[in-house]
Short mmCIF file of C-alpha atoms in Angstrom, two decimals:
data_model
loop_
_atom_site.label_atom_id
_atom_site.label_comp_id
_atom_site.label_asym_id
_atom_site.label_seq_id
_atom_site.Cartn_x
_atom_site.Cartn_y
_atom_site.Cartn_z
CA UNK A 17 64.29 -7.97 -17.98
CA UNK A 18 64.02 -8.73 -14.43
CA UNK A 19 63.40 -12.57 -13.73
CA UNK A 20 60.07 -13.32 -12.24
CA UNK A 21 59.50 -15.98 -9.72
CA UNK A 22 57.00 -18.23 -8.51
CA UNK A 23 56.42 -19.47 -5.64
CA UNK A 24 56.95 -23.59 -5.31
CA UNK A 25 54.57 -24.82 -2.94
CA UNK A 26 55.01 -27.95 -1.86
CA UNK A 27 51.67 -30.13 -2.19
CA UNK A 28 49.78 -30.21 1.02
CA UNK A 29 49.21 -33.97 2.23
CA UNK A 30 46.23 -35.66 2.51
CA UNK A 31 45.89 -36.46 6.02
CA UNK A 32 44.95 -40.05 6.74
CA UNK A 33 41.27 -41.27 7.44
CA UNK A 34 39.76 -41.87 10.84
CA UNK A 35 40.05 -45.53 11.78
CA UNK A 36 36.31 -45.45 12.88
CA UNK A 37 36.91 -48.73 14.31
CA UNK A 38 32.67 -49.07 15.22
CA UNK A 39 31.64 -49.75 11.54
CA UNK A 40 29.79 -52.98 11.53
CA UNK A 41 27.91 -55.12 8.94
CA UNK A 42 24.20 -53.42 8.96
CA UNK A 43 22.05 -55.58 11.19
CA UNK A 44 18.19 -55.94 10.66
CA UNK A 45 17.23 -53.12 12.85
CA UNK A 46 19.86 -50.46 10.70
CA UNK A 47 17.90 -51.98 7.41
CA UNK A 48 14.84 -51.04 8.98
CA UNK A 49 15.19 -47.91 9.49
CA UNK A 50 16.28 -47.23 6.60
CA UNK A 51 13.19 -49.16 5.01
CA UNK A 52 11.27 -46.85 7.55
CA UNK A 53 12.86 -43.91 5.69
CA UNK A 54 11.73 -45.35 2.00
CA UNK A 55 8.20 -45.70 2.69
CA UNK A 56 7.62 -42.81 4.98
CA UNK A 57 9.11 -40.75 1.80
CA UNK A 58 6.89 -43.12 -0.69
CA UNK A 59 4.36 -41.68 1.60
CA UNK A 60 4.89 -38.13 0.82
CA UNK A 61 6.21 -38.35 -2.50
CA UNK A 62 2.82 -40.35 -3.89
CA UNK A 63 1.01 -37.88 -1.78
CA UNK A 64 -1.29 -40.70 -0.10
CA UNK A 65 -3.90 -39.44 2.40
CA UNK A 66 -4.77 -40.22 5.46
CA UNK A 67 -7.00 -43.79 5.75
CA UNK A 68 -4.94 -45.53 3.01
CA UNK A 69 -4.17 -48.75 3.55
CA UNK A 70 -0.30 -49.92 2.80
CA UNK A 71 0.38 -52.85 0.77
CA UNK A 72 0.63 -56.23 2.90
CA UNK A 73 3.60 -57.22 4.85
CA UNK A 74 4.47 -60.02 1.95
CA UNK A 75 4.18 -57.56 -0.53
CA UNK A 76 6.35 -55.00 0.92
CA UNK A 77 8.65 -57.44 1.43
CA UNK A 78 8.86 -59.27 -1.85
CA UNK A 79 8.84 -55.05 -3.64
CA UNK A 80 11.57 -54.16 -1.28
CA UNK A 81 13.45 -56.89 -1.68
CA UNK A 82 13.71 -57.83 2.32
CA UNK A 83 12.43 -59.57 4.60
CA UNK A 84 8.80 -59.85 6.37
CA UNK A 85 10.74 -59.12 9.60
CA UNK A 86 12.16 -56.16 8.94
CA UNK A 87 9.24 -54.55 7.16
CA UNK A 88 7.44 -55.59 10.22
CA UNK A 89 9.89 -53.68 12.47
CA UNK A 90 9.69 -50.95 9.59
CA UNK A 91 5.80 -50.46 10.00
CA UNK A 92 6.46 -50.24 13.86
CA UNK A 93 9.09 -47.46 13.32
CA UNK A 94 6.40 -45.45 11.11
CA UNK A 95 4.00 -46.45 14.09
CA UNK A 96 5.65 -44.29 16.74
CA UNK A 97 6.16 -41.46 14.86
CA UNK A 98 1.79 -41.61 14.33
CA UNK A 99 2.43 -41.74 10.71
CA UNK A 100 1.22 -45.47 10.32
CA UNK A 101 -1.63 -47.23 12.41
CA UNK A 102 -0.96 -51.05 12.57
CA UNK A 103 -4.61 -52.69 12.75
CA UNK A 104 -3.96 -56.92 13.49
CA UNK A 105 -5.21 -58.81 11.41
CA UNK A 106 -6.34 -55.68 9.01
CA UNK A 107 -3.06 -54.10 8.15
CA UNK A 108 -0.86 -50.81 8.04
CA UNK A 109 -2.76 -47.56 7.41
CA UNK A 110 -1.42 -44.26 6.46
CA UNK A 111 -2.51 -41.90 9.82
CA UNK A 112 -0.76 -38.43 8.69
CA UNK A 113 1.61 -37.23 7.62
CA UNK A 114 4.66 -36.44 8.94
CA UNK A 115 7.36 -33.43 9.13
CA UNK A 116 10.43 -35.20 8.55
CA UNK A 117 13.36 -32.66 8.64
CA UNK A 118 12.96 -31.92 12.36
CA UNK A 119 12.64 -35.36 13.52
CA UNK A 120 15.88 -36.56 11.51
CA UNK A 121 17.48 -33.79 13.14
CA UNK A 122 16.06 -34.82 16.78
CA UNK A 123 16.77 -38.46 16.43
CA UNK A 124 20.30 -38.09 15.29
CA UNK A 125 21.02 -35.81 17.94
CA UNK A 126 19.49 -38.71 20.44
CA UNK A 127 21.71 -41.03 18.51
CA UNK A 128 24.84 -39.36 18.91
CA UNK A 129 24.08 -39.41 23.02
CA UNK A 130 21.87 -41.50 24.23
CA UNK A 131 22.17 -40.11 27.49
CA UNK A 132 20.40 -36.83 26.82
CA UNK A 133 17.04 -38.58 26.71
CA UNK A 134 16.50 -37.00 29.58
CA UNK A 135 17.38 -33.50 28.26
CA UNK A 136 14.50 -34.25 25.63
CA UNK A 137 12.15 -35.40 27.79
CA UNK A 138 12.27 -32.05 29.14
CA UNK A 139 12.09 -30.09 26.01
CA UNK A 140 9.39 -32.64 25.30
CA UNK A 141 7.32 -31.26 28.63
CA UNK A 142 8.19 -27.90 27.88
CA UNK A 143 6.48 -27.87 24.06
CA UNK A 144 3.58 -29.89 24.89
CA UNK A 145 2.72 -27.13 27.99
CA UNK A 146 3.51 -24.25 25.78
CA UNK A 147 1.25 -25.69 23.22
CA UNK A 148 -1.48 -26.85 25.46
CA UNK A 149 -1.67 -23.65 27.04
CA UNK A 150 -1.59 -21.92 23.89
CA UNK A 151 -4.40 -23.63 22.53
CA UNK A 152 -6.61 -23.15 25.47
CA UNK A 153 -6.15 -19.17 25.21
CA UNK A 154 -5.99 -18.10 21.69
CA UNK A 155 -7.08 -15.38 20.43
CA UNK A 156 -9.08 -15.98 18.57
CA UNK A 157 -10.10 -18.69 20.53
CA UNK A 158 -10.33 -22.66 18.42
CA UNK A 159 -13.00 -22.72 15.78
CA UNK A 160 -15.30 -25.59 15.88
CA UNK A 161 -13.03 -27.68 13.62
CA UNK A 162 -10.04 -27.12 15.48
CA UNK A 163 -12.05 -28.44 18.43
CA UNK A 164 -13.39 -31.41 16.57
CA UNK A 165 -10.29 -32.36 15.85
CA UNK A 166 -8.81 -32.42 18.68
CA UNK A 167 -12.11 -34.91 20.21
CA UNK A 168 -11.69 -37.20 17.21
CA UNK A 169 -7.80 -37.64 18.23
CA UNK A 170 -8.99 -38.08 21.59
CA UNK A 171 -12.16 -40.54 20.17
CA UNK A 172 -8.92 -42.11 18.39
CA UNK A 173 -7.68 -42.71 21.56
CA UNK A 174 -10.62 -44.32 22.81
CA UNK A 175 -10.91 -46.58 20.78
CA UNK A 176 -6.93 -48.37 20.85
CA UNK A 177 -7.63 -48.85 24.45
CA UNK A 178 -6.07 -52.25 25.41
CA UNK A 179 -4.61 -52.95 21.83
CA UNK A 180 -0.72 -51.84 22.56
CA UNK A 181 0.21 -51.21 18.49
CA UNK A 182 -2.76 -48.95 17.75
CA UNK A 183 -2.44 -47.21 20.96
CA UNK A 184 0.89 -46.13 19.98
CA UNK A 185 -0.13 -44.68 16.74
CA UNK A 186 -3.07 -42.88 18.14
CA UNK A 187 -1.55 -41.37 21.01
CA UNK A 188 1.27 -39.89 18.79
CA UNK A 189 -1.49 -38.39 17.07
CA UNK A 190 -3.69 -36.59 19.74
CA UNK A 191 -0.36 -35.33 21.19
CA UNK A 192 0.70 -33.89 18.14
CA UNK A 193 -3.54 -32.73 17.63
CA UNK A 194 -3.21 -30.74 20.86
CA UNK A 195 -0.02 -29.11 19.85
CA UNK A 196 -0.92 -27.91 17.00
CA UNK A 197 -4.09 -26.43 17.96
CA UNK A 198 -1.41 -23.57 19.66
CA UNK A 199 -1.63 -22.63 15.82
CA UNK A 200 2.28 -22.18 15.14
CA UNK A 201 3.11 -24.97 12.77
CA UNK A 202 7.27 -24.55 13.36
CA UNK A 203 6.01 -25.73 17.41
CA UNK A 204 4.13 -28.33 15.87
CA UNK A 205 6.87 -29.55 13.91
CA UNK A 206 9.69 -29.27 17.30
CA UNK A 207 7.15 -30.98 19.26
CA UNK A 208 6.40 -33.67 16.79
CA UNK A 209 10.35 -34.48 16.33
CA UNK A 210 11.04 -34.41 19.91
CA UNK A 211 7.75 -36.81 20.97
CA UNK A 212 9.01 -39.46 17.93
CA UNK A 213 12.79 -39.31 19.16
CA UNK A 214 11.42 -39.82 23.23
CA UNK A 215 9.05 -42.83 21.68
CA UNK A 216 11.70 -44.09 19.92
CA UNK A 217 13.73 -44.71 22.74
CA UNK A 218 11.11 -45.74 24.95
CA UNK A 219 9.49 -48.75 22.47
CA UNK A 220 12.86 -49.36 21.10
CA UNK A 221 12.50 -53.12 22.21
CA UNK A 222 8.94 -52.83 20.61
CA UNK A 223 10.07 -52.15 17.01
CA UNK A 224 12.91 -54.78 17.48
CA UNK A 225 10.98 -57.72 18.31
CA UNK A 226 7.70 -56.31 18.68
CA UNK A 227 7.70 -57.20 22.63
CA UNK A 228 5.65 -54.33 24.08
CA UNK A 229 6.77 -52.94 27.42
CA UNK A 230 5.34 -53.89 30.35
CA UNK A 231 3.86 -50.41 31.64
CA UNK A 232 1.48 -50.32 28.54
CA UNK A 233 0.96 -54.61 28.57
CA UNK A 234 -0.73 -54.68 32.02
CA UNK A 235 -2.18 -50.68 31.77
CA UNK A 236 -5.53 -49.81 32.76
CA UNK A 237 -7.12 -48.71 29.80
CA UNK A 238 -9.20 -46.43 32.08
CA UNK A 239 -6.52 -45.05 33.98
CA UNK A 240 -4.53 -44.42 30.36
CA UNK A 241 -7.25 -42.25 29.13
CA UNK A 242 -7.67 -40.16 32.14
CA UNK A 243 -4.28 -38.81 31.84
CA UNK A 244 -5.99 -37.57 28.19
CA UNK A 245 -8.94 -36.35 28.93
CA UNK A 246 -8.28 -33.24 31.18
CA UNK A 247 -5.89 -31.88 28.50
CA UNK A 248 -8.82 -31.90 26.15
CA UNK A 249 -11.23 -31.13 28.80
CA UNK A 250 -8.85 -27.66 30.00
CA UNK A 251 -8.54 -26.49 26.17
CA UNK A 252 -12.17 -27.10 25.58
CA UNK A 253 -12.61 -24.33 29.20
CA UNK A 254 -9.97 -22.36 27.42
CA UNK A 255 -8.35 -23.06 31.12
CA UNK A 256 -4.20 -22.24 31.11
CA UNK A 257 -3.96 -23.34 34.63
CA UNK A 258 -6.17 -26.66 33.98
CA UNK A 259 -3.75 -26.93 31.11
CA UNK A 260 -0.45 -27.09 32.80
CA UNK A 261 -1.58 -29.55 35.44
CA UNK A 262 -2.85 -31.69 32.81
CA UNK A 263 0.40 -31.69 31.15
CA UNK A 264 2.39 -32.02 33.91
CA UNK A 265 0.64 -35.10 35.55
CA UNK A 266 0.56 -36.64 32.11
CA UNK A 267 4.49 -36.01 32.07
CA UNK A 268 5.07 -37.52 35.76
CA UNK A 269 3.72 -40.91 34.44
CA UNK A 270 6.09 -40.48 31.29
CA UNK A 271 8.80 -40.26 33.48
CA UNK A 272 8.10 -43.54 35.37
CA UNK A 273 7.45 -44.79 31.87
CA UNK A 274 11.11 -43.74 31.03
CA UNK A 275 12.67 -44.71 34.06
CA UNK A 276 11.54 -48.75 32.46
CA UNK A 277 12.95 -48.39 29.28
CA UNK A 278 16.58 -47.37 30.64
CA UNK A 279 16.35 -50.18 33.14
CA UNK A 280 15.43 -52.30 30.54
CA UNK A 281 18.07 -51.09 28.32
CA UNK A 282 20.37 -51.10 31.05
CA UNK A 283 19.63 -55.14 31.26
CA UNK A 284 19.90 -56.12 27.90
CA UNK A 285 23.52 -54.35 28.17
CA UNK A 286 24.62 -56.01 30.86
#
């Protein structure tokens, strides 16, 4: 009977771990986001609607175990993406909400290289015109609702004028209103990712230490809300053309905007 044989193999070796020499002790603004993370999925899991207010600071604090600080810079994390409105001296209210897979995906993308903020700005300008566009010639054209949705986001808008942390939540919003009037949610959802990872970036200094930027300190409330009103204005007149210039002067001023927060960014580097 013929011998059989087997083939030894010798064990393959486990090859040895990266040194990832950057790990670090997480840092306040690292526990906030990931605080961010719990309540924005509290959010959706307890299914709370829109016009709920959050507990208080001192109550999230003492549930979460952490500290007012960094539920502060938390609430201002949820802020940008227009999922929380922060009302002083009223609280934290629930304004939508959100789409979270794309913006995860958006944001970690930004995190890996910072340096393509610029590439997303772009992509940024390129959703909001398709959907602005969109919007203003559908067929069929916006029912009533659609429409009345769009002026309360823009009402919204109104009425943050000259308060910086309710501006921030409302303009998220009407951004993300006009978009989604273009009636393909999966835009919607792109542009809503991309707009929170740009924001991010640009009020990064904001949800740190709650030191708004300079642009939107000293802005003319006036001058803010005319950069608004035409893209409402060109959907309402069911305008394309109207519609791109709106979107692209409203982009030119994001862009000086921008141009701050990497200077300021720059600076704190330095």
């Amino acid at each position: 009977m013929a011998e059989s044989t087997r083939e030894v193999r010798t064990p393959r070796r486990r090859p040895a771990p990266v040194a990832l020499p950057g790990i670090e002790p997480l840092v306040t603004t690292r526990l906030s986001d990931d605080l961010a993370d719990r309540i924005r999925g509290l959010i959706i899991s307890e299914d709370i609607v829109e016009g709920s207010r959050l507990p208080s600071e001192r109550d999230l604090a003492e549930r979460f175990g952490a500290s007012r600080p960094t539920v502060s810079q938390a609430l201002r994390t949820l802020s940008l993406m227009g999922l929380v409105e922060i009302r002083r001296g009223s609280g934290a209210y629930v304004v939508r909400r959100p789409e979270t897979m794309v913006a995860a995906s958006v944001n970690l993308m930004l995190d890996l290289d910072e340096h393509s903020v610029s590439d997303l700005m772009q992509l940024r300008f390129w959703l909001e015109t398709v959907g602005v566009q969109e919007a203003a010639t559908r067929e069929p054209a916006l029912g009533e609702g659609e429409l009345a949705r769009i002026r309360d986001a823009l009402e919204r808008l109104q009425e943050a004028a000259g308060n910086a942390s309710e501006w921030i939540a409302a303009d998220t919003v009407f951004h993300a209103t006009v978009v989604r009037g273009a009636g393909n949610p999966y835009l919607a959802a792109m542009y809503k990712g991309v707009h929170t990872a740009v924001l991010s970036y640009e009020f990064k200094q904001w949800v740190d230490s709650e030191s708004v930027p300079a642009w939107l300190r000293d802005a003319d409330p006036e001058q803010q809300l005319a950069l608004h009103e035409p893209i409402v204005a060109s959907i309402e007149a069911q305008d394309a053309d109207a519609a791109r210039i709106a979107v692209v002067n409203h982009h030119r001023v994001m862009l000086e905007h921008l141009d701050a927060a990497r200077a300021l960014h720059d600076a704190r580097r330095a």
